[in-house]
Amino acid sequence: MSFKLLKLLLRTGKFLRVTPPLSNKDTGFLQRSYILGVFFTISVGVIMSTLYKKCYLQYIHIKIIISFLEDIALYTLNFYASVVLNFWKAESWFHLMENLKATESLTSAKREKLPYYFGFLLLNIVYWVLALHEIIIWYRLTNLDYFLKQYFIVIIQLYLKFFCTFLLNVVTNMLLSRYRGVKLLLLNFLRRKKKFGALNTLDMMHQTETIVHFLKKTVDMYNEIFGFPIFLTISFTTLHILNYVHYTIFYSNRFEVLDMIILNIGFLTWNLVGAVTLITLCDLVQQEGEKILTLSYKLHVQCHTVEDVCRFESFLQLISNNLPKFTAAKFFYIRRSTILDMLNTVYTFLIIMIQFEAQ
């Protein structure tokens, strides 16, 4: 994936004050003051919204706890994206951008069928259609003032969370394209070696070592910057699914509005797809790393001397030690099985909540 979409996101993020700029040339006192001002406004809105949420009092105690944990996860994610990234992680962010630029030659410049901004534009339209639909439903059920006091700031926060998740997906996809580039580099070398038989295997091993080690450092930077947002995204999504499913079962029927159930399903799908896509991309990057290691073993047939064999073993050890791994703030490794863990957590807690409701 090229830098075009990333630059579009960072320009939008600069306006929303939820992401650092592409380079440190765009940082300054005025921008940082604006960031703090925007986040202070959001914080005031969150406090006022929490004070107005009298509906929490009608819930059972475990649902109250889950609802507050969901609110805290959402607020903390936005705090991290807008404040921590800009003030404490800015230097690491700029290093990550430099590393991605330095390895852009590994990506294949294939022609896209749709404009690079199409997906981002489409998802923005979908989100605001859902948000507008929710405003209309609540206006019909109660009144607009009631909704604005309790949930308008949540809509803003959910959009900022969507933006952060989309940025995570874009950067992760950029890492994926670079690991695929290394895999293609090895595949092309093995094909040419088989066809011509006069290529230098040691040079290829040295080139692969250098790139894989550099990409591993890039992944480590990614984990340092985005490990906590990934953890918060997964936590929020799990709590959000649990809350919405429970609400749909026990509370939406009080309004007898089919639109409310459809809306809940829409927001559930919206948040779940974002988290699942992120987890899947992380897993795909790790799979590409394992494929690179598998292809590296095939270079063994090109070693003809004892020195070549020793060099090859050292090469394999380096590749094996530099495979990409993604962590959620070092709490757990991110694999495709994380999706099942999320759903299993939802299922377990939903059963517990249903039992409490029955009592």
mmCIF file of C-alpha atoms in Angstrom:
data_model
loop_
_atom_site.group_PDB
_atom_site.id
_atom_site.type_symbol
_atom_site.label_atom_id
_atom_site.label_comp_id
_atom_site.label_asym_id
_atom_site.label_seq_id
_atom_site.Cartn_x
_atom_site.Cartn_y
_atom_site.Cartn_z
ATOM 1 C CA MET A 1 0.000 0.000 0.000
ATOM 2 C CA SER A 2 1.430 3.375 -1.011
ATOM 3 C CA PHE A 3 1.809 6.440 1.157
ATOM 4 C CA LYS A 4 -1.071 8.216 -0.602
ATOM 5 C CA LEU A 5 -3.765 6.826 1.683
ATOM 6 C CA LEU A 6 -1.568 7.250 4.755
ATOM 7 C CA LYS A 7 -0.935 10.897 3.867
ATOM 8 C CA LEU A 8 -4.680 11.443 3.420
ATOM 9 C CA LEU A 9 -5.334 9.933 6.853
ATOM 10 C CA LEU A 10 -2.629 12.009 8.504
ATOM 11 C CA ARG A 11 -3.929 15.204 6.925
ATOM 12 C CA THR A 12 -7.406 14.353 8.210
ATOM 13 C CA GLY A 13 -5.955 13.323 11.566
ATOM 14 C CA LYS A 14 -4.068 16.602 11.801
ATOM 15 C CA PHE A 15 -7.369 18.445 11.396
ATOM 16 C CA LEU A 16 -9.107 16.223 13.958
ATOM 17 C CA ARG A 17 -6.022 16.274 16.202
ATOM 18 C CA VAL A 18 -6.038 12.500 16.676
ATOM 19 C CA THR A 19 -2.760 11.521 14.966
ATOM 20 C CA PRO A 20 0.783 12.874 14.746
ATOM 21 C CA PRO A 21 1.864 14.431 11.424
ATOM 22 C CA LEU A 22 3.965 12.590 8.847
ATOM 23 C CA SER A 23 7.142 14.440 9.864
ATOM 24 C CA ASN A 24 8.296 16.445 12.871
ATOM 25 C CA LYS A 25 8.362 19.611 10.747
ATOM 26 C CA ASP A 26 4.631 20.015 11.379
ATOM 27 C CA THR A 27 4.852 19.997 15.170
ATOM 28 C CA GLY A 28 4.776 23.179 17.220
ATOM 29 C CA PHE A 29 3.393 24.945 20.265
ATOM 30 C CA LEU A 30 0.174 26.077 18.566
ATOM 31 C CA GLN A 31 -0.609 22.610 17.255
ATOM 32 C CA ARG A 32 0.018 20.991 20.640
ATOM 33 C CA SER A 33 -2.128 23.617 22.348
ATOM 34 C CA TYR A 34 -4.912 22.899 19.868
ATOM 35 C CA ILE A 35 -4.598 19.152 20.574
ATOM 36 C CA LEU A 36 -4.986 19.732 24.305
ATOM 37 C CA GLY A 37 -7.903 22.089 23.691
ATOM 38 C CA VAL A 38 -9.752 19.546 21.543
ATOM 39 C CA PHE A 39 -9.187 16.737 24.016
ATOM 40 C CA PHE A 40 -10.236 18.951 26.938
ATOM 41 C CA THR A 41 -13.510 19.652 25.108
ATOM 42 C CA ILE A 42 -14.050 15.914 24.580
ATOM 43 C CA SER A 43 -13.273 15.248 28.257
ATOM 44 C CA VAL A 44 -15.850 17.799 29.396
ATOM 45 C CA GLY A 45 -18.397 16.224 27.041
ATOM 46 C CA VAL A 46 -17.663 12.746 28.425
ATOM 47 C CA ILE A 47 -18.077 13.924 32.029
ATOM 48 C CA MET A 48 -21.380 15.667 31.254
ATOM 49 C CA SER A 49 -22.615 12.646 29.291
ATOM 50 C CA THR A 50 -21.777 10.300 32.185
ATOM 51 C CA LEU A 51 -23.649 12.498 34.655
ATOM 52 C CA TYR A 52 -26.740 12.455 32.418
ATOM 53 C CA LYS A 53 -26.738 8.674 31.921
ATOM 54 C CA LYS A 54 -29.408 7.885 34.480
ATOM 55 C CA CYS A 55 -30.347 4.834 32.414
ATOM 56 C CA TYR A 56 -27.354 2.979 33.888
ATOM 57 C CA LEU A 57 -29.206 2.881 37.208
ATOM 58 C CA GLN A 58 -31.829 0.506 35.804
ATOM 59 C CA TYR A 59 -29.189 -2.070 34.824
ATOM 60 C CA ILE A 60 -28.003 -4.995 36.916
ATOM 61 C CA HIS A 61 -24.670 -4.378 38.652
ATOM 62 C CA ILE A 62 -22.563 -6.462 36.255
ATOM 63 C CA LYS A 63 -23.960 -4.591 33.250
ATOM 64 C CA ILE A 64 -23.219 -1.257 34.955
ATOM 65 C CA ILE A 65 -19.589 -2.344 35.411
ATOM 66 C CA ILE A 66 -19.300 -3.500 31.787
ATOM 67 C CA SER A 67 -20.900 -0.277 30.527
ATOM 68 C CA PHE A 68 -18.430 1.856 32.482
ATOM 69 C CA LEU A 69 -15.493 -0.307 31.343
ATOM 70 C CA GLU A 70 -16.631 0.176 27.751
ATOM 71 C CA ASP A 71 -16.783 3.956 28.265
ATOM 72 C CA ILE A 72 -13.334 3.954 29.895
ATOM 73 C CA ALA A 73 -11.793 1.878 27.074
ATOM 74 C CA LEU A 74 -13.216 4.244 24.441
ATOM 75 C CA TYR A 75 -12.087 7.373 26.285
ATOM 76 C CA THR A 76 -8.594 5.953 26.960
ATOM 77 C CA LEU A 77 -8.163 4.966 23.313
ATOM 78 C CA ASN A 78 -8.973 8.499 22.175
ATOM 79 C CA PHE A 79 -6.680 9.937 24.867
ATOM 80 C CA TYR A 80 -3.826 7.742 23.652
ATOM 81 C CA ALA A 81 -4.391 8.564 19.975
ATOM 82 C CA SER A 82 -4.652 12.321 20.440
ATOM 83 C CA VAL A 83 -2.373 13.057 23.413
ATOM 84 C CA VAL A 84 0.081 10.196 24.001
ATOM 85 C CA LEU A 85 0.948 9.737 20.313
ATOM 86 C CA ASN A 86 1.516 13.454 19.831
ATOM 87 C CA PHE A 87 3.425 14.149 23.061
ATOM 88 C CA TRP A 88 5.210 10.978 24.204
ATOM 89 C CA LYS A 89 5.317 8.679 21.173
ATOM 90 C CA ALA A 90 5.974 11.299 18.478
ATOM 91 C CA GLU A 91 9.673 10.449 18.061
ATOM 92 C CA SER A 92 8.940 6.720 17.704
ATOM 93 C CA TRP A 93 6.168 7.592 15.241
ATOM 94 C CA PHE A 94 8.547 9.611 13.042
ATOM 95 C CA HIS A 95 11.093 6.751 13.102
ATOM 96 C CA LEU A 96 8.340 4.346 12.026
ATOM 97 C CA MET A 97 7.401 6.620 9.114
ATOM 98 C CA GLU A 98 11.068 6.830 8.060
ATOM 99 C CA ASN A 99 11.390 3.037 8.116
ATOM 100 C CA LEU A 100 8.252 2.608 6.029
ATOM 101 C CA LYS A 101 9.583 5.120 3.494
ATOM 102 C CA ALA A 102 12.968 3.363 3.393
ATOM 103 C CA THR A 103 11.339 0.015 2.519
ATOM 104 C CA GLU A 104 8.774 1.306 0.027
ATOM 105 C CA SER A 105 10.785 -0.262 -2.825
ATOM 106 C CA LEU A 106 9.701 -3.700 -1.539
ATOM 107 C CA THR A 107 6.061 -2.990 -2.388
ATOM 108 C CA SER A 108 4.683 -3.788 -5.813
ATOM 109 C CA ALA A 109 3.310 -0.754 -7.622
ATOM 110 C CA LYS A 110 0.225 -2.428 -9.072
ATOM 111 C CA ARG A 111 -2.535 -0.342 -10.538
ATOM 112 C CA GLU A 112 -5.590 -0.022 -8.313
ATOM 113 C CA LYS A 113 -9.052 -0.506 -9.808
ATOM 114 C CA LEU A 114 -10.535 2.069 -7.425
ATOM 115 C CA PRO A 115 -9.098 5.376 -6.147
ATOM 116 C CA TYR A 116 -6.912 4.925 -3.065
ATOM 117 C CA TYR A 117 -9.302 7.022 -0.979
ATOM 118 C CA PHE A 118 -12.447 5.090 -1.992
ATOM 119 C CA GLY A 119 -12.497 2.721 1.002
ATOM 120 C CA PHE A 120 -11.938 5.519 3.511
ATOM 121 C CA LEU A 121 -14.650 7.655 1.917
ATOM 122 C CA LEU A 122 -17.126 4.762 1.795
ATOM 123 C CA LEU A 123 -16.564 3.836 5.449
ATOM 124 C CA ASN A 124 -17.048 7.470 6.479
ATOM 125 C CA ILE A 125 -20.388 7.533 4.658
ATOM 126 C CA VAL A 126 -21.473 4.257 6.295
ATOM 127 C CA TYR A 127 -20.566 5.515 9.763
ATOM 128 C CA TRP A 128 -22.406 8.817 9.486
ATOM 129 C CA VAL A 129 -25.458 7.097 7.982
ATOM 130 C CA LEU A 130 -25.543 4.836 11.055
ATOM 131 C CA ALA A 131 -25.033 7.828 13.361
ATOM 132 C CA LEU A 132 -27.794 9.839 11.670
ATOM 133 C CA HIS A 133 -30.102 6.825 11.851
ATOM 134 C CA GLU A 134 -29.445 6.568 15.605
ATOM 135 C CA ILE A 135 -30.182 10.274 16.126
ATOM 136 C CA ILE A 136 -33.500 9.906 14.272
ATOM 137 C CA ILE A 137 -34.501 6.830 16.300
ATOM 138 C CA TRP A 138 -33.750 8.459 19.641
ATOM 139 C CA TYR A 139 -35.549 11.623 18.559
ATOM 140 C CA ARG A 140 -38.654 9.550 17.795
ATOM 141 C CA LEU A 141 -38.413 7.626 21.080
ATOM 142 C CA THR A 142 -37.630 10.483 23.458
ATOM 143 C CA ASN A 143 -36.427 13.887 22.326
ATOM 144 C CA LEU A 144 -33.343 15.310 20.670
ATOM 145 C CA ASP A 145 -32.161 17.115 23.811
ATOM 146 C CA TYR A 146 -32.118 13.837 25.765
ATOM 147 C CA PHE A 147 -30.046 12.148 23.084
ATOM 148 C CA LEU A 148 -27.567 15.012 22.658
ATOM 149 C CA LYS A 149 -26.869 15.183 26.387
ATOM 150 C CA GLN A 150 -26.224 11.460 26.734
ATOM 151 C CA TYR A 151 -24.935 10.117 23.433
ATOM 152 C CA PHE A 152 -23.747 12.845 21.062
ATOM 153 C CA ILE A 153 -20.230 12.834 22.537
ATOM 154 C CA VAL A 154 -20.230 9.032 22.202
ATOM 155 C CA ILE A 155 -20.872 9.378 18.459
ATOM 156 C CA ILE A 156 -17.885 11.739 18.207
ATOM 157 C CA GLN A 157 -15.706 9.377 20.238
ATOM 158 C CA LEU A 158 -16.765 6.371 18.167
ATOM 159 C CA TYR A 159 -15.795 8.232 15.003
ATOM 160 C CA LEU A 160 -12.358 9.033 16.440
ATOM 161 C CA LYS A 161 -12.055 5.374 17.421
ATOM 162 C CA PHE A 162 -12.982 4.342 13.861
ATOM 163 C CA PHE A 163 -10.339 6.711 12.521
ATOM 164 C CA CYS A 164 -7.683 5.269 14.843
ATOM 165 C CA THR A 165 -8.608 1.680 13.920
ATOM 166 C CA PHE A 166 -8.539 2.500 10.205
ATOM 167 C CA LEU A 167 -5.081 4.051 10.616
ATOM 168 C CA LEU A 168 -3.896 0.909 12.420
ATOM 169 C CA ASN A 169 -5.213 -1.236 9.564
ATOM 170 C CA VAL A 170 -3.474 0.929 6.952
ATOM 171 C CA VAL A 171 -0.084 0.847 8.705
ATOM 172 C CA THR A 172 -0.373 -2.914 9.341
ATOM 173 C CA ASN A 173 -1.242 -3.469 5.685
ATOM 174 C CA MET A 174 1.861 -1.484 4.713
ATOM 175 C CA LEU A 175 3.958 -3.858 6.826
ATOM 176 C CA LEU A 176 2.225 -6.808 5.158
ATOM 177 C CA SER A 177 3.093 -5.529 1.674
ATOM 178 C CA ARG A 178 6.761 -5.206 2.680
ATOM 179 C CA TYR A 179 6.984 -8.768 3.997
ATOM 180 C CA ARG A 180 5.310 -9.991 0.826
ATOM 181 C CA GLY A 181 7.971 -8.071 -1.087
ATOM 182 C CA VAL A 182 10.731 -9.989 0.733
ATOM 183 C CA LYS A 183 8.959 -13.267 -0.029
ATOM 184 C CA LEU A 184 8.755 -12.387 -3.736
ATOM 185 C CA LEU A 185 12.433 -11.420 -3.671
ATOM 186 C CA LEU A 186 13.353 -14.905 -2.442
ATOM 187 C CA LEU A 187 10.950 -16.634 -4.843
ATOM 188 C CA ASN A 188 12.351 -14.772 -7.839
ATOM 189 C CA PHE A 189 15.914 -15.563 -6.776
ATOM 190 C CA LEU A 190 15.171 -19.291 -6.437
ATOM 191 C CA ARG A 191 13.497 -19.326 -9.866
ATOM 192 C CA ARG A 192 16.406 -17.521 -11.512
ATOM 193 C CA LYS A 193 18.908 -19.737 -9.703
ATOM 194 C CA LYS A 194 17.123 -22.835 -10.942
ATOM 195 C CA LYS A 195 17.026 -21.476 -14.482
ATOM 196 C CA PHE A 196 20.511 -19.955 -14.811
ATOM 197 C CA GLY A 197 22.446 -21.553 -11.930
ATOM 198 C CA ALA A 198 25.124 -18.847 -11.711
ATOM 199 C CA LEU A 199 23.749 -16.497 -9.059
ATOM 200 C CA ASN A 200 25.501 -15.802 -5.746
ATOM 201 C CA THR A 201 23.535 -17.377 -2.901
ATOM 202 C CA LEU A 202 25.632 -15.718 -0.188
ATOM 203 C CA ASP A 203 24.816 -12.268 -1.546
ATOM 204 C CA MET A 204 21.137 -13.149 -1.503
ATOM 205 C CA MET A 205 21.370 -14.359 2.092
ATOM 206 C CA HIS A 206 23.096 -11.136 3.151
ATOM 207 C CA GLN A 207 20.439 -9.023 1.408
ATOM 208 C CA THR A 208 17.605 -11.010 3.007
ATOM 209 C CA GLU A 209 19.213 -10.787 6.450
ATOM 210 C CA THR A 210 19.532 -7.024 6.205
ATOM 211 C CA ILE A 211 15.943 -6.484 5.083
ATOM 212 C CA VAL A 212 14.373 -8.934 7.561
ATOM 213 C CA HIS A 213 16.318 -7.454 10.479
ATOM 214 C CA PHE A 214 15.304 -3.935 9.433
ATOM 215 C CA LEU A 215 11.645 -4.951 9.123
ATOM 216 C CA LYS A 216 11.767 -6.625 12.551
ATOM 217 C CA LYS A 217 12.944 -3.335 14.067
ATOM 218 C CA THR A 218 10.048 -1.648 12.257
ATOM 219 C CA VAL A 219 7.575 -4.166 13.733
ATOM 220 C CA ASP A 220 9.075 -3.550 17.191
ATOM 221 C CA MET A 221 8.455 0.188 16.712
ATOM 222 C CA TYR A 222 4.900 -0.624 15.635
ATOM 223 C CA ASN A 223 4.368 -2.662 18.820
ATOM 224 C CA GLU A 224 5.821 0.106 20.970
ATOM 225 C CA ILE A 225 3.514 2.712 19.431
ATOM 226 C CA PHE A 226 0.349 0.739 18.739
ATOM 227 C CA GLY A 227 0.444 -2.133 21.248
ATOM 228 C CA PHE A 228 -1.742 -0.316 23.769
ATOM 229 C CA PRO A 229 -4.257 1.013 21.178
ATOM 230 C CA ILE A 230 -4.608 -2.536 19.829
ATOM 231 C CA PHE A 231 -5.272 -3.826 23.352
ATOM 232 C CA LEU A 232 -7.871 -1.087 23.910
ATOM 233 C CA THR A 233 -9.470 -1.739 20.512
ATOM 234 C CA ILE A 234 -9.848 -5.455 21.242
ATOM 235 C CA SER A 235 -11.089 -4.752 24.791
ATOM 236 C CA PHE A 236 -13.591 -2.137 23.644
ATOM 237 C CA THR A 237 -14.895 -4.353 20.835
ATOM 238 C CA THR A 238 -15.404 -7.282 23.221
ATOM 239 C CA LEU A 239 -17.245 -5.109 25.764
ATOM 240 C CA HIS A 240 -19.221 -3.383 23.015
ATOM 241 C CA ILE A 241 -20.457 -6.669 21.549
ATOM 242 C CA LEU A 242 -21.367 -7.963 24.999
ATOM 243 C CA ASN A 243 -23.233 -4.780 25.884
ATOM 244 C CA TYR A 244 -25.151 -4.525 22.622
ATOM 245 C CA VAL A 245 -26.160 -8.200 22.495
ATOM 246 C CA HIS A 246 -27.361 -8.057 26.095
ATOM 247 C CA TYR A 247 -29.180 -4.770 25.456
ATOM 248 C CA THR A 248 -30.881 -6.163 22.346
ATOM 249 C CA ILE A 249 -32.088 -9.235 24.259
ATOM 250 C CA PHE A 250 -33.359 -7.551 27.427
ATOM 251 C CA TYR A 251 -33.997 -3.858 26.767
ATOM 252 C CA SER A 252 -34.709 -3.023 23.134
ATOM 253 C CA ASN A 253 -38.016 -4.922 23.205
ATOM 254 C CA ARG A 254 -39.312 -2.320 25.658
ATOM 255 C CA PHE A 255 -39.363 0.200 22.840
ATOM 256 C CA GLU A 256 -40.844 -2.299 20.381
ATOM 257 C CA VAL A 257 -38.809 -0.718 17.616
ATOM 258 C CA LEU A 258 -37.314 -2.966 14.955
ATOM 259 C CA ASP A 259 -35.092 -0.095 13.849
ATOM 260 C CA MET A 260 -33.294 -0.174 17.207
ATOM 261 C CA ILE A 261 -32.363 -3.834 16.770
ATOM 262 C CA ILE A 262 -31.195 -3.218 13.194
ATOM 263 C CA LEU A 263 -29.145 -0.245 14.377
ATOM 264 C CA ASN A 264 -27.535 -2.315 17.134
ATOM 265 C CA ILE A 265 -26.603 -5.006 14.626
ATOM 266 C CA GLY A 266 -25.168 -2.318 12.347
ATOM 267 C CA PHE A 267 -22.905 -0.866 15.057
ATOM 268 C CA LEU A 268 -21.959 -4.358 16.242
ATOM 269 C CA THR A 269 -20.877 -5.323 12.738
ATOM 270 C CA TRP A 270 -19.107 -1.989 12.265
ATOM 271 C CA ASN A 271 -16.912 -2.355 15.357
ATOM 272 C CA LEU A 272 -16.365 -6.094 14.978
ATOM 273 C CA VAL A 273 -15.208 -5.847 11.354
ATOM 274 C CA GLY A 274 -12.637 -3.180 12.245
ATOM 275 C CA ALA A 275 -11.119 -5.263 15.053
ATOM 276 C CA VAL A 276 -11.254 -8.544 13.104
ATOM 277 C CA THR A 277 -9.571 -6.914 10.097
ATOM 278 C CA LEU A 278 -6.777 -5.596 12.314
ATOM 279 C CA ILE A 279 -6.209 -8.979 13.972
ATOM 280 C CA THR A 280 -6.279 -10.754 10.594
ATOM 281 C CA LEU A 281 -3.729 -8.348 9.092
ATOM 282 C CA CYS A 282 -1.381 -8.883 12.050
ATOM 283 C CA ASP A 283 -1.725 -12.643 11.595
ATOM 284 C CA LEU A 284 -1.076 -12.371 7.843
ATOM 285 C CA VAL A 285 2.158 -10.451 8.476
ATOM 286 C CA GLN A 286 3.311 -13.244 10.795
ATOM 287 C CA GLN A 287 2.358 -15.850 8.196
ATOM 288 C CA GLU A 288 4.455 -14.029 5.583
ATOM 289 C CA GLY A 289 7.396 -14.101 8.003
ATOM 290 C CA GLU A 290 6.999 -17.868 8.368
ATOM 291 C CA LYS A 291 6.853 -18.252 4.571
ATOM 292 C CA ILE A 292 10.097 -16.275 4.284
ATOM 293 C CA LEU A 293 11.714 -18.701 6.748
ATOM 294 C CA THR A 294 10.412 -21.686 4.739
ATOM 295 C CA LEU A 295 11.835 -20.250 1.511
ATOM 296 C CA SER A 296 15.125 -19.554 3.272
ATOM 297 C CA TYR A 297 15.531 -23.289 3.949
ATOM 298 C CA LYS A 298 15.435 -23.892 0.188
ATOM 299 C CA LEU A 299 18.677 -21.949 -0.182
ATOM 300 C CA HIS A 300 20.402 -24.889 1.537
ATOM 301 C CA VAL A 301 20.683 -26.793 -1.738
ATOM 302 C CA GLN A 302 22.857 -23.954 -3.055
ATOM 303 C CA CYS A 303 25.534 -24.444 -0.339
ATOM 304 C CA HIS A 304 28.541 -26.461 -1.566
ATOM 305 C CA THR A 305 31.241 -26.044 1.116
ATOM 306 C CA VAL A 306 31.466 -26.385 4.899
ATOM 307 C CA GLU A 307 31.848 -22.603 5.173
ATOM 308 C CA ASP A 308 28.693 -22.147 3.119
ATOM 309 C CA VAL A 309 26.795 -24.534 5.410
ATOM 310 C CA CYS A 310 27.959 -22.675 8.555
ATOM 311 C CA ARG A 311 27.032 -19.385 6.954
ATOM 312 C CA PHE A 312 23.649 -20.816 6.003
ATOM 313 C CA GLU A 313 22.952 -21.998 9.572
ATOM 314 C CA SER A 314 23.804 -18.532 10.875
ATOM 315 C CA PHE A 315 21.483 -17.062 8.247
ATOM 316 C CA LEU A 316 18.592 -19.326 9.266
ATOM 317 C CA GLN A 317 19.122 -18.490 12.931
ATOM 318 C CA LEU A 318 18.932 -14.770 12.193
ATOM 319 C CA ILE A 319 15.763 -15.137 10.092
ATOM 320 C CA SER A 320 14.154 -17.311 12.776
ATOM 321 C CA ASN A 321 15.021 -14.818 15.537
ATOM 322 C CA ASN A 322 13.647 -11.885 13.543
ATOM 323 C CA LEU A 323 10.211 -13.202 12.633
ATOM 324 C CA PRO A 324 7.483 -10.562 13.129
ATOM 325 C CA LYS A 325 5.328 -10.831 16.245
ATOM 326 C CA PHE A 326 2.540 -8.512 17.342
ATOM 327 C CA THR A 327 1.511 -7.962 20.940
ATOM 328 C CA ALA A 328 -1.374 -6.131 22.579
ATOM 329 C CA ALA A 329 0.631 -3.967 25.026
ATOM 330 C CA LYS A 330 2.615 -7.154 25.883
ATOM 331 C CA PHE A 331 -0.482 -8.680 27.492
ATOM 332 C CA PHE A 332 -0.858 -11.321 24.783
ATOM 333 C CA TYR A 333 0.311 -12.122 21.272
ATOM 334 C CA ILE A 334 -2.069 -11.346 18.452
ATOM 335 C CA ARG A 335 -2.959 -14.339 16.292
ATOM 336 C CA ARG A 336 -6.069 -15.265 14.378
ATOM 337 C CA SER A 337 -7.191 -17.273 17.418
ATOM 338 C CA THR A 338 -7.595 -13.919 19.228
ATOM 339 C CA ILE A 339 -10.892 -13.520 17.347
ATOM 340 C CA LEU A 340 -12.197 -16.756 18.871
ATOM 341 C CA ASP A 341 -10.948 -15.662 22.293
ATOM 342 C CA MET A 342 -12.985 -12.449 21.961
ATOM 343 C CA LEU A 343 -16.142 -14.325 21.000
ATOM 344 C CA ASN A 344 -15.587 -16.886 23.753
ATOM 345 C CA THR A 345 -15.306 -14.069 26.314
ATOM 346 C CA VAL A 346 -18.546 -12.545 25.028
ATOM 347 C CA TYR A 347 -20.323 -15.911 25.189
ATOM 348 C CA THR A 348 -19.114 -16.643 28.745
ATOM 349 C CA PHE A 349 -20.033 -13.250 30.187
ATOM 350 C CA LEU A 350 -23.351 -13.178 28.330
ATOM 351 C CA ILE A 351 -24.368 -16.416 30.053
ATOM 352 C CA ILE A 352 -23.413 -14.905 33.424
ATOM 353 C CA MET A 353 -25.404 -11.727 32.701
ATOM 354 C CA ILE A 354 -28.442 -13.733 31.598
ATOM 355 C CA GLN A 355 -28.318 -15.672 34.870
ATOM 356 C CA PHE A 356 -28.213 -12.422 36.857
ATOM 357 C CA GLU A 357 -31.137 -11.053 34.829
ATOM 358 C CA ALA A 358 -33.123 -14.214 35.556
ATOM 359 C CA GLN A 359 -32.637 -13.657 39.283
#
